[in-house]
PDB file of C-alpha atoms in Angstrom:
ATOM      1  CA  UNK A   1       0.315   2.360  10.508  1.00 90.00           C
ATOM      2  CA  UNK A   2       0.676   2.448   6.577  1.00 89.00           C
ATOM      3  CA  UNK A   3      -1.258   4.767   4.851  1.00 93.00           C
ATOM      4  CA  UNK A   4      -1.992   3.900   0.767  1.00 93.00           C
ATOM      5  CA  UNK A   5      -3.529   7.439  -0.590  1.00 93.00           C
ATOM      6  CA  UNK A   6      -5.550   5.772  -4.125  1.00 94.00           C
ATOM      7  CA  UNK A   7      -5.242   8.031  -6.945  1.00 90.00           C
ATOM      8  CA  UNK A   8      -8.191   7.069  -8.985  1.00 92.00           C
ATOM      9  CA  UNK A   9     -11.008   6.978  -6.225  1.00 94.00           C
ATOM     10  CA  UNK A  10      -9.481   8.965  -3.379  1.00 94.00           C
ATOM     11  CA  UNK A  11     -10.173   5.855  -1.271  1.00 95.00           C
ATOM     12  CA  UNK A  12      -7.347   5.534   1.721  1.00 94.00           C
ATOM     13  CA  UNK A  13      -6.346   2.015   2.757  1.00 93.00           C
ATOM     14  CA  UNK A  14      -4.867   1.281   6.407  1.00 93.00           C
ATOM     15  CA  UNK A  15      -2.516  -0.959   7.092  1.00 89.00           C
ATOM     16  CA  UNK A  16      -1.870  -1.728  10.811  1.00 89.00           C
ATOM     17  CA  UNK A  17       1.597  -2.458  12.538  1.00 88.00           C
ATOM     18  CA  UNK A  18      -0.105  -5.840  13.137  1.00 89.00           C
ATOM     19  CA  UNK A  19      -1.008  -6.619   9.806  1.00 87.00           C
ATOM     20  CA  UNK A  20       1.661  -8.708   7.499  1.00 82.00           C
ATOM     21  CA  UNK A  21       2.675  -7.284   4.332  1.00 75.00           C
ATOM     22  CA  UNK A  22       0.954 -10.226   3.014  1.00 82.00           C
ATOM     23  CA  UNK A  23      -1.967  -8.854   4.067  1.00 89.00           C
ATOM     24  CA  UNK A  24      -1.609  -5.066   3.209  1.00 84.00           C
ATOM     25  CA  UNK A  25      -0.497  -6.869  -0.483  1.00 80.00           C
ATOM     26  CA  UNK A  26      -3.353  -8.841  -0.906  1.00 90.00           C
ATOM     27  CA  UNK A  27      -5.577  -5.595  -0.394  1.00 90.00           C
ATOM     28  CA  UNK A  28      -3.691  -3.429  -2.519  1.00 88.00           C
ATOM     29  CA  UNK A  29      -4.186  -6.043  -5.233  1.00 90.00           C
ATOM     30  CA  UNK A  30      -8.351  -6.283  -4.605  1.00 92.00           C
ATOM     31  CA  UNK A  31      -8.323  -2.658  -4.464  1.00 93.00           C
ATOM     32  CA  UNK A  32      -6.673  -2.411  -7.921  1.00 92.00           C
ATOM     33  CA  UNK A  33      -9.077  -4.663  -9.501  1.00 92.00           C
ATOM     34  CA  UNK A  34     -11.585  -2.170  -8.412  1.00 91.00           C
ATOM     35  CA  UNK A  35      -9.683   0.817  -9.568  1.00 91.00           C
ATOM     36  CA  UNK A  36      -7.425  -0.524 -12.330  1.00 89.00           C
ATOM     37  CA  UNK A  37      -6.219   3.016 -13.014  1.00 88.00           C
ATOM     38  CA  UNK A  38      -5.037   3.936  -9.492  1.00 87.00           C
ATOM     39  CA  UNK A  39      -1.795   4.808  -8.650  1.00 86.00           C
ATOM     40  CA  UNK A  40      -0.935   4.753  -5.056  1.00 86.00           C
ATOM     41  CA  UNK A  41       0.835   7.354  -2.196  1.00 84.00           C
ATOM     42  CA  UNK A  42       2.387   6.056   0.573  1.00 84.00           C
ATOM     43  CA  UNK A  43       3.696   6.397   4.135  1.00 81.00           C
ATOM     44  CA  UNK A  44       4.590   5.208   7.723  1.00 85.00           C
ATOM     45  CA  UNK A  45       3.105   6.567  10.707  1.00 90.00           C
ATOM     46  CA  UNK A  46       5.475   4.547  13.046  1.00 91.00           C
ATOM     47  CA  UNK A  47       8.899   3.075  12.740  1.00 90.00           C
ATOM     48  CA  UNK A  48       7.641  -0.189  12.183  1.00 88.00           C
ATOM     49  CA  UNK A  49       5.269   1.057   9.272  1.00 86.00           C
ATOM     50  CA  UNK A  50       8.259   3.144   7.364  1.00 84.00           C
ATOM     51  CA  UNK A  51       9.847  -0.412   7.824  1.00 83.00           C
ATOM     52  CA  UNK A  52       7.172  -2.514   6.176  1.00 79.00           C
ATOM     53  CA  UNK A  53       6.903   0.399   3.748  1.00 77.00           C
ATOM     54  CA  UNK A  54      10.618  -0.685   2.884  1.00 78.00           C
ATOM     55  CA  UNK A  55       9.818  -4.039   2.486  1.00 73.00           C
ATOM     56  CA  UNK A  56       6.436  -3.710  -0.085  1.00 70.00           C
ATOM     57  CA  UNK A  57       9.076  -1.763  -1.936  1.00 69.00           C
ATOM     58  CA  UNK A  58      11.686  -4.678  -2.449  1.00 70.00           C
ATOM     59  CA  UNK A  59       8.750  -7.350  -2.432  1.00 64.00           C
ATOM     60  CA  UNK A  60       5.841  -5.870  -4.611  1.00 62.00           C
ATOM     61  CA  UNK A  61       7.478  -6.126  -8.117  1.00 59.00           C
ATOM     62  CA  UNK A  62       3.433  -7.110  -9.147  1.00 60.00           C
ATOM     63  CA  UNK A  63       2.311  -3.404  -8.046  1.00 62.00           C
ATOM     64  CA  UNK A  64       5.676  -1.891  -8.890  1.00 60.00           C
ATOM     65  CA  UNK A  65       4.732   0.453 -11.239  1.00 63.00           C
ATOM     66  CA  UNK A  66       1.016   1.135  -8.897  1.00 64.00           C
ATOM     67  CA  UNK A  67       2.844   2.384  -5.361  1.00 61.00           C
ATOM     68  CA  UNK A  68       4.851   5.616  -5.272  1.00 60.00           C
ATOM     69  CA  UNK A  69       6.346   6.705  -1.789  1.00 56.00           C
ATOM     70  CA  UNK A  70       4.718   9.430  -0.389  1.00 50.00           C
TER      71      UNK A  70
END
């Protein structure tokens, strides 16, 4: 599982093994246009989530400057 820690509104955000980093994106992104201040902590419970953790790194150049690893 991914963990996102928000900054602004102490909200956390889940993201399972399942889930596509499409997915975990796309609610990062509504989640910032509720908190346009956050900044975000990260990390992976399970191999495969410190893998996809990897991946939002190299792919989310949009919330680049919102996701820091935990």
């Amino acid at each position: 599982m991914l963990i996102f820690h928000c900054s602004d509104c102490n909200e956390t955000i889940n993201g399972g093994d399942y889930e596509s980093a499409d997915q975990i994106f796309a609610r990062l992104e509504e989640h910032v246009k509720k908190c346009p201040e956050a900044t975000f902590t990260f990390d992976g419970t399970t191999d495969v989530a410190r893998q996809r953790a990897d991946n939002l790194r190299s792919v989310s150049k949009r919330l680049a400057d919102k996701l820091r690893p935990h």
